[in-house]
PDB file of C-alpha atoms in Angstrom:
ATOM      1  CA  GLY A   1     -11.057  13.645  -6.970  1.00 73.00           C
ATOM      2  CA  ALA A   2      -8.762  10.815  -8.054  1.00 83.00           C
ATOM      3  CA  VAL A   3     -10.965   7.955  -6.961  1.00 90.00           C
ATOM      4  CA  VAL A   4     -10.218   4.344  -7.775  1.00 94.00           C
ATOM      5  CA  SER A   5     -13.124   1.937  -7.493  1.00 95.00           C
ATOM      6  CA  GLN A   6     -12.307  -1.711  -6.867  1.00 97.00           C
ATOM      7  CA  HIS A   7     -14.743  -4.637  -7.088  1.00 98.00           C
ATOM      8  CA  PRO A   8     -15.623  -6.947  -5.582  1.00 98.00           C
ATOM      9  CA  SER A   9     -14.823  -6.049  -1.988  1.00 98.00           C
ATOM     10  CA  TRP A  10     -14.679  -9.676  -1.026  1.00 98.00           C
ATOM     11  CA  VAL A  11     -15.054 -12.976  -2.782  1.00 98.00           C
ATOM     12  CA  ILE A  12     -15.064 -16.602  -1.725  1.00 98.00           C
ATOM     13  CA  CYS A  13     -14.332 -19.169  -4.394  1.00 97.00           C
ATOM     14  CA  LYS A  14     -13.656 -22.852  -4.643  1.00 97.00           C
ATOM     15  CA  SER A  15     -10.187 -24.168  -5.230  1.00 98.00           C
ATOM     16  CA  GLY A  16      -9.450 -24.492  -8.927  1.00 97.00           C
ATOM     17  CA  THR A  17     -11.774 -21.754 -10.098  1.00 98.00           C
ATOM     18  CA  SER A  18     -10.853 -18.310 -11.409  1.00 98.00           C
ATOM     19  CA  VAL A  19     -11.695 -14.942  -9.953  1.00 98.00           C
ATOM     20  CA  LYS A  20     -11.627 -11.547 -11.637  1.00 98.00           C
ATOM     21  CA  ILE A  21     -10.988  -8.330  -9.748  1.00 98.00           C
ATOM     22  CA  GLU A  22     -11.688  -4.972 -11.356  1.00 97.00           C
ATOM     23  CA  CYS A  23     -10.043  -1.661 -10.659  1.00 97.00           C
ATOM     24  CA  ARG A  24     -11.579   1.391 -12.289  1.00 96.00           C
ATOM     25  CA  SER A  25     -10.445   5.007 -12.209  1.00 93.00           C
ATOM     26  CA  LEU A  26     -13.566   7.117 -11.884  1.00 93.00           C
ATOM     27  CA  ASP A  27     -12.494  10.669 -12.591  1.00 89.00           C
ATOM     28  CA  PHE A  28      -9.165  10.415 -14.321  1.00 90.00           C
ATOM     29  CA  GLN A  29      -7.377   8.335 -16.897  1.00 91.00           C
ATOM     30  CA  ALA A  30      -4.877   5.837 -15.630  1.00 90.00           C
ATOM     31  CA  THR A  31      -2.371   4.631 -18.189  1.00 91.00           C
ATOM     32  CA  THR A  32      -0.620   2.740 -15.418  1.00 94.00           C
ATOM     33  CA  MET A  33      -1.976   0.913 -12.423  1.00 95.00           C
ATOM     34  CA  PHE A  34      -0.252  -1.226  -9.872  1.00 96.00           C
ATOM     35  CA  TRP A  35      -1.442  -4.380  -8.147  1.00 97.00           C
ATOM     36  CA  TYR A  36      -0.397  -5.276  -4.629  1.00 98.00           C
ATOM     37  CA  ARG A  37      -1.037  -8.251  -2.406  1.00 98.00           C
ATOM     38  CA  GLN A  38      -1.210  -8.246   1.355  1.00 98.00           C
ATOM     39  CA  PHE A  39      -1.266 -11.393   3.452  1.00 96.00           C
ATOM     40  CA  PRO A  40      -2.751 -11.201   6.975  1.00 94.00           C
ATOM     41  CA  LYS A  41      -0.647  -9.222   9.408  1.00 93.00           C
ATOM     42  CA  GLN A  42       1.915  -8.475   6.694  1.00 96.00           C
ATOM     43  CA  SER A  43       2.903  -5.568   4.539  1.00 97.00           C
ATOM     44  CA  LEU A  44       1.970  -4.909   0.935  1.00 97.00           C
ATOM     45  CA  MET A  45       3.974  -6.495  -1.839  1.00 97.00           C
ATOM     46  CA  LEU A  46       3.956  -5.236  -5.393  1.00 96.00           C
ATOM     47  CA  MET A  47       2.783  -7.919  -7.781  1.00 97.00           C
ATOM     48  CA  ALA A  48       2.691  -6.249 -11.160  1.00 97.00           C
ATOM     49  CA  THR A  49       2.419  -3.079 -13.157  1.00 95.00           C
ATOM     50  CA  SER A  50      -0.564  -2.800 -15.451  1.00 94.00           C
ATOM     51  CA  ASN A  51      -0.022  -0.751 -18.610  1.00 92.00           C
ATOM     52  CA  GLU A  52      -2.858   0.375 -20.828  1.00 91.00           C
ATOM     53  CA  GLY A  53      -2.586  -1.175 -24.246  1.00 88.00           C
ATOM     54  CA  SER A  54       0.432  -3.310 -23.493  1.00 90.00           C
ATOM     55  CA  LYS A  55       1.495  -6.296 -21.485  1.00 92.00           C
ATOM     56  CA  ALA A  56       1.752  -6.120 -17.761  1.00 95.00           C
ATOM     57  CA  THR A  57       5.124  -6.384 -16.100  1.00 96.00           C
ATOM     58  CA  TYR A  58       5.422  -8.731 -13.166  1.00 97.00           C
ATOM     59  CA  GLU A  59       7.674  -8.620 -10.149  1.00 96.00           C
ATOM     60  CA  GLN A  60      10.086 -11.417  -9.527  1.00 95.00           C
ATOM     61  CA  GLY A  61       8.390 -14.478  -8.120  1.00 94.00           C
ATOM     62  CA  VAL A  62       4.899 -13.604  -9.349  1.00 96.00           C
ATOM     63  CA  GLU A  63       3.478 -16.136 -11.794  1.00 95.00           C
ATOM     64  CA  LYS A  64       2.227 -14.237 -14.803  1.00 94.00           C
ATOM     65  CA  ASP A  65       0.172 -17.211 -16.019  1.00 95.00           C
ATOM     66  CA  LYS A  66      -1.607 -17.408 -12.724  1.00 97.00           C
ATOM     67  CA  PHE A  67      -2.264 -13.711 -12.217  1.00 97.00           C
ATOM     68  CA  LEU A  68      -3.566 -12.401 -15.504  1.00 97.00           C
ATOM     69  CA  ILE A  69      -3.685  -8.647 -15.855  1.00 96.00           C
ATOM     70  CA  ASN A  70      -5.594  -6.813 -18.534  1.00 93.00           C
ATOM     71  CA  HIS A  71      -5.590  -3.046 -18.970  1.00 93.00           C
ATOM     72  CA  ALA A  72      -7.819  -2.661 -21.990  1.00 84.00           C
ATOM     73  CA  SER A  73      -8.869   0.935 -21.455  1.00 91.00           C
ATOM     74  CA  LEU A  74      -7.606   4.073 -19.779  1.00 92.00           C
ATOM     75  CA  THR A  75      -9.967   3.575 -16.863  1.00 93.00           C
ATOM     76  CA  LEU A  76     -10.026  -0.162 -16.225  1.00 95.00           C
ATOM     77  CA  SER A  77      -7.493  -2.717 -15.118  1.00 96.00           C
ATOM     78  CA  THR A  78      -8.439  -6.270 -14.182  1.00 97.00           C
ATOM     79  CA  LEU A  79      -6.603  -8.948 -12.264  1.00 98.00           C
ATOM     80  CA  THR A  80      -7.716 -12.525 -12.790  1.00 98.00           C
ATOM     81  CA  VAL A  81      -6.511 -15.152 -10.368  1.00 98.00           C
ATOM     82  CA  THR A  82      -6.623 -18.361 -12.349  1.00 97.00           C
ATOM     83  CA  SER A  83      -6.963 -21.828 -10.838  1.00 97.00           C
ATOM     84  CA  ALA A  84      -7.047 -20.315  -7.393  1.00 97.00           C
ATOM     85  CA  HIS A  85      -5.728 -22.272  -4.432  1.00 97.00           C
ATOM     86  CA  PRO A  86      -5.995 -21.609  -0.704  1.00 97.00           C
ATOM     87  CA  GLU A  87      -2.510 -20.089  -0.655  1.00 96.00           C
ATOM     88  CA  ASP A  88      -3.807 -17.364  -2.997  1.00 97.00           C
ATOM     89  CA  SER A  89      -6.149 -16.177  -0.262  1.00 97.00           C
ATOM     90  CA  SER A  90      -5.089 -12.624   0.386  1.00 98.00           C
ATOM     91  CA  PHE A  91      -6.061  -8.963   0.220  1.00 98.00           C
ATOM     92  CA  TYR A  92      -5.507  -7.566  -3.265  1.00 98.00           C
ATOM     93  CA  ILE A  93      -5.256  -3.807  -3.723  1.00 98.00           C
ATOM     94  CA  CYS A  94      -4.810  -1.717  -6.841  1.00 97.00           C
ATOM     95  CA  SER A  95      -3.176   1.660  -7.003  1.00 96.00           C
ATOM     96  CA  ALA A  96      -2.974   4.521  -9.483  1.00 92.00           C
ATOM     97  CA  LEU A  97      -1.398   7.922  -9.827  1.00 82.00           C
ATOM     98  CA  TYR A  98       1.941   6.853  -8.483  1.00 78.00           C
ATOM     99  CA  GLY A  99       0.758   5.860  -5.043  1.00 81.00           C
ATOM    100  CA  TYR A 100      -1.519   8.791  -4.463  1.00 84.00           C
ATOM    101  CA  THR A 101      -4.658   6.700  -4.552  1.00 92.00           C
ATOM    102  CA  PHE A 102      -5.578   3.125  -3.788  1.00 95.00           C
ATOM    103  CA  GLY A 103      -8.630   1.024  -4.445  1.00 96.00           C
ATOM    104  CA  SER A 104     -10.673  -0.254  -1.525  1.00 97.00           C
ATOM    105  CA  GLY A 105      -9.187  -3.719  -1.817  1.00 98.00           C
ATOM    106  CA  THR A 106     -10.542  -7.201  -2.493  1.00 98.00           C
ATOM    107  CA  ARG A 107     -10.378  -9.917   0.109  1.00 98.00           C
ATOM    108  CA  LEU A 108     -10.089 -13.248  -1.660  1.00 98.00           C
ATOM    109  CA  THR A 109     -10.739 -16.450   0.227  1.00 98.00           C
ATOM    110  CA  VAL A 110     -10.189 -19.724  -1.587  1.00 98.00           C
ATOM    111  CA  VAL A 111     -11.800 -22.769   0.010  1.00 97.00           C
TER     112      VAL A 111
ATOM    113  CA  GLU B   1      17.650  -3.913  -3.938  1.00 80.00           C
ATOM    114  CA  LEU B   2      15.582  -1.258  -2.244  1.00 85.00           C
ATOM    115  CA  LYS B   3      14.647  -2.102   1.324  1.00 93.00           C
ATOM    116  CA  VAL B   4      12.388  -0.150   3.624  1.00 97.00           C
ATOM    117  CA  GLU B   5      12.472  -0.730   7.350  1.00 97.00           C
ATOM    118  CA  GLN B   6      10.170   0.693   9.955  1.00 98.00           C
ATOM    119  CA  ASN B   7      10.524   0.735  13.675  1.00 97.00           C
ATOM    120  CA  PRO B   8       8.982   0.058  15.971  1.00 98.00           C
ATOM    121  CA  LEU B   9       6.687  -2.585  14.490  1.00 98.00           C
ATOM    122  CA  PHE B  10       4.279  -2.330  17.376  1.00 97.00           C
ATOM    123  CA  LEU B  11       3.627   0.624  19.597  1.00 95.00           C
ATOM    124  CA  SER B  12       1.306   0.768  22.551  1.00 96.00           C
ATOM    125  CA  MET B  13       0.946   4.195  24.054  1.00 93.00           C
ATOM    126  CA  GLN B  14      -1.232   6.165  26.377  1.00 95.00           C
ATOM    127  CA  GLU B  15      -3.476   8.918  25.181  1.00 96.00           C
ATOM    128  CA  GLY B  16      -1.831  12.294  25.377  1.00 97.00           C
ATOM    129  CA  LYS B  17       1.695  10.999  24.814  1.00 96.00           C
ATOM    130  CA  ASN B  18       4.046  11.762  21.965  1.00 97.00           C
ATOM    131  CA  TYR B  19       5.958   9.258  19.893  1.00 96.00           C
ATOM    132  CA  THR B  20       7.860   8.861  16.642  1.00 97.00           C
ATOM    133  CA  ILE B  21       7.836   6.118  14.041  1.00 98.00           C
ATOM    134  CA  TYR B  22      10.977   5.757  11.961  1.00 98.00           C
ATOM    135  CA  CYS B  23      11.309   4.695   8.352  1.00 98.00           C
ATOM    136  CA  ASN B  24      14.736   3.912   6.910  1.00 97.00           C
ATOM    137  CA  TYR B  25      15.308   3.068   3.277  1.00 95.00           C
ATOM    138  CA  SER B  26      18.339   1.695   1.540  1.00 93.00           C
ATOM    139  CA  THR B  27      18.705   3.568  -1.751  1.00 84.00           C
ATOM    140  CA  THR B  28      18.086   7.027  -3.083  1.00 81.00           C
ATOM    141  CA  SER B  29      14.483   7.991  -3.666  1.00 79.00           C
ATOM    142  CA  ASP B  30      12.758  11.301  -4.190  1.00 74.00           C
ATOM    143  CA  ARG B  31       9.297  10.254  -3.152  1.00 89.00           C
ATOM    144  CA  LEU B  32       8.211   8.869   0.193  1.00 94.00           C
ATOM    145  CA  TYR B  33       4.691   8.148   1.310  1.00 96.00           C
ATOM    146  CA  TRP B  34       2.974   7.572   4.625  1.00 98.00           C
ATOM    147  CA  TYR B  35      -0.280   5.652   4.787  1.00 97.00           C
ATOM    148  CA  ARG B  36      -2.741   4.602   7.416  1.00 98.00           C
ATOM    149  CA  GLN B  37      -4.544   1.268   7.311  1.00 98.00           C
ATOM    150  CA  ASP B  38      -7.459   0.334   9.543  1.00 98.00           C
ATOM    151  CA  PRO B  39      -8.238  -3.354  10.084  1.00 96.00           C
ATOM    152  CA  GLY B  40      -9.835  -4.914   7.024  1.00 94.00           C
ATOM    153  CA  LYS B  41      -9.511  -1.712   5.024  1.00 96.00           C
ATOM    154  CA  SER B  42      -7.357  -0.402   2.236  1.00 96.00           C
ATOM    155  CA  LEU B  43      -4.767   2.344   2.534  1.00 96.00           C
ATOM    156  CA  GLU B  44      -5.482   5.960   3.308  1.00 95.00           C
ATOM    157  CA  SER B  45      -2.872   8.374   2.035  1.00 94.00           C
ATOM    158  CA  LEU B  46      -1.510  10.618   4.779  1.00 96.00           C
ATOM    159  CA  PHE B  47       1.558  12.369   3.385  1.00 96.00           C
ATOM    160  CA  VAL B  48       3.738  12.518   0.328  1.00 95.00           C
ATOM    161  CA  LEU B  49       7.230  13.854   0.896  1.00 95.00           C
ATOM    162  CA  LEU B  50       9.066  14.911  -2.219  1.00 90.00           C
ATOM    163  CA  SER B  51      12.254  16.647  -1.201  1.00 85.00           C
ATOM    164  CA  ASN B  52      14.975  16.715   1.398  1.00 86.00           C
ATOM    165  CA  GLY B  53      13.867  18.557   4.487  1.00 87.00           C
ATOM    166  CA  ALA B  54      10.199  18.309   3.603  1.00 91.00           C
ATOM    167  CA  VAL B  55       7.876  18.514   6.574  1.00 94.00           C
ATOM    168  CA  LYS B  56       4.143  18.062   6.442  1.00 96.00           C
ATOM    169  CA  GLN B  57       1.596  18.187   9.222  1.00 97.00           C
ATOM    170  CA  GLU B  58      -2.014  17.172   9.509  1.00 96.00           C
ATOM    171  CA  GLY B  59      -3.667  17.311  12.875  1.00 96.00           C
ATOM    172  CA  ARG B  60      -1.645  15.336  15.393  1.00 97.00           C
ATOM    173  CA  LEU B  61       0.607  13.780  12.752  1.00 98.00           C
ATOM    174  CA  MET B  62       3.739  15.300  11.324  1.00 98.00           C
ATOM    175  CA  ALA B  63       6.024  13.684   8.768  1.00 98.00           C
ATOM    176  CA  SER B  64       9.518  14.673   7.760  1.00 97.00           C
ATOM    177  CA  LEU B  65      12.087  13.507   5.248  1.00 95.00           C
ATOM    178  CA  ASP B  66      15.877  13.507   5.320  1.00 94.00           C
ATOM    179  CA  THR B  67      17.037  12.144   1.987  1.00 91.00           C
ATOM    180  CA  LYS B  68      20.701  12.308   2.943  1.00 92.00           C
ATOM    181  CA  ALA B  69      20.129  10.047   5.916  1.00 93.00           C
ATOM    182  CA  ARG B  70      17.484   8.070   3.981  1.00 94.00           C
ATOM    183  CA  LEU B  71      15.174   8.520   6.902  1.00 96.00           C
ATOM    184  CA  SER B  72      11.610   9.632   7.342  1.00 97.00           C
ATOM    185  CA  THR B  73       9.777  10.087  10.599  1.00 98.00           C
ATOM    186  CA  LEU B  74       6.126  10.186  11.513  1.00 98.00           C
ATOM    187  CA  HIS B  75       5.631  12.040  14.761  1.00 98.00           C
ATOM    188  CA  ILE B  76       2.491  11.665  16.788  1.00 97.00           C
ATOM    189  CA  THR B  77       1.588  14.463  19.132  1.00 97.00           C
ATOM    190  CA  ALA B  78      -0.785  13.987  22.078  1.00 96.00           C
ATOM    191  CA  ALA B  79      -2.105  10.694  20.785  1.00 96.00           C
ATOM    192  CA  VAL B  80      -5.814   9.928  20.855  1.00 97.00           C
ATOM    193  CA  HIS B  81      -7.576   6.581  20.550  1.00 96.00           C
ATOM    194  CA  ASP B  82      -8.750   7.386  17.010  1.00 96.00           C
ATOM    195  CA  LEU B  83      -5.151   7.241  15.831  1.00 97.00           C
ATOM    196  CA  SER B  84      -5.019   3.511  16.554  1.00 98.00           C
ATOM    197  CA  ALA B  85      -4.198   1.860  13.207  1.00 98.00           C
ATOM    198  CA  THR B  86      -1.300   0.440  11.242  1.00 98.00           C
ATOM    199  CA  TYR B  87       0.976   2.987   9.605  1.00 98.00           C
ATOM    200  CA  PHE B  88       3.083   2.222   6.563  1.00 98.00           C
ATOM    201  CA  CYS B  89       5.817   4.153   4.904  1.00 98.00           C
ATOM    202  CA  ALA B  90       6.563   3.422   1.270  1.00 96.00           C
ATOM    203  CA  VAL B  91       9.280   4.487  -1.097  1.00 95.00           C
ATOM    204  CA  ASP B  92       8.895   4.957  -4.812  1.00 91.00           C
ATOM    205  CA  MET B  93      11.337   2.730  -6.629  1.00 85.00           C
ATOM    206  CA  GLY B  94      13.224   4.962  -9.042  1.00 82.00           C
ATOM    207  CA  ASN B  95      10.240   7.306  -9.383  1.00 82.00           C
ATOM    208  CA  THR B  96       8.412   4.633 -11.361  1.00 87.00           C
ATOM    209  CA  GLY B  97       5.298   4.561  -9.232  1.00 88.00           C
ATOM    210  CA  LYS B  98       6.256   1.138  -7.918  1.00 92.00           C
ATOM    211  CA  LEU B  99       6.169   1.290  -4.145  1.00 94.00           C
ATOM    212  CA  ILE B 100       8.239  -0.671  -1.699  1.00 95.00           C
ATOM    213  CA  PHE B 101       6.549  -0.751   1.684  1.00 97.00           C
ATOM    214  CA  GLY B 102       7.935  -0.926   5.154  1.00 98.00           C
ATOM    215  CA  GLN B 103       6.709  -3.655   7.456  1.00 98.00           C
ATOM    216  CA  GLY B 104       4.123  -1.390   9.034  1.00 98.00           C
ATOM    217  CA  THR B 105       3.820  -0.058  12.575  1.00 98.00           C
ATOM    218  CA  THR B 106       0.731  -1.048  14.515  1.00 98.00           C
ATOM    219  CA  LEU B 107      -0.196   1.734  16.866  1.00 97.00           C
ATOM    220  CA  GLN B 108      -2.452   1.092  19.800  1.00 97.00           C
ATOM    221  CA  VAL B 109      -3.506   4.121  21.794  1.00 97.00           C
ATOM    222  CA  LYS B 110      -4.951   3.318  25.173  1.00 94.00           C
ATOM    223  CA  PRO B 111      -7.287   5.636  27.055  1.00 87.00           C
TER     224      PRO B 111
END
C-alpha cells in the first residue's frame, strides 16, 4: 500500500518551455505532498509543500513563480517548471505520508 | 536551522565486513528516516525511528536512534555486493513532514 505514482520518469525539453510533473497517490488520500530536487551527486533539497485546496508553501530560495505547484485534489499534486533553463535540469521527487513514501522521480533535462 | 550531517560520505568495503554510518543532527526531532538510493532511482524507505533508543533491523542493516545525542547509526553486518548504494538519513523538521537530508553515504562493497 501507500504508493505514489510520478510521471513522467524523464523528460527533455527546450530552454524556455514549460514542463509539468505529476504526482498521484494511488491508494490513499494525500492532503499534503512534498517536492524535492536532487542535483547530480548531491542530496535532496526540499523545494515546497503542496497543500490540497490551498497555496503551496515554498522553501527559502525557491522561486514560486518558476515552480508552480497545484494540488487540486486529494490524490494529485503537480509541479510545473516554467520557462525552464539548463540550470533547472535535475531529478525531481515527490513525497507523501510524512516521508514514508516517495514517487519514482522525474529526471528533467533542459537543452 | 536544522542541519543533518552524515559520515563517512564514501565507504568502500570488502564483502563480509562490518561498518557503521553515522548521522548527526542539530536540533530536536522525534522522527528520523533512513533511505537507500540506487543510481538513477528514487528513494527506498529502509527505517523510520520514532523514539529515543529505537532500534530496527532488516537483514544485514540495523538502525538505531539516540535523541539525546542527536545521533543515529546505520550498521552494516557482513556486507554483500547487493548493499552497494547511497544511503541517506533524513530528519523531520518539527514533525511537519518536511525532511532535511544528510549528504548521503555512498557505499561500495567489493567482492
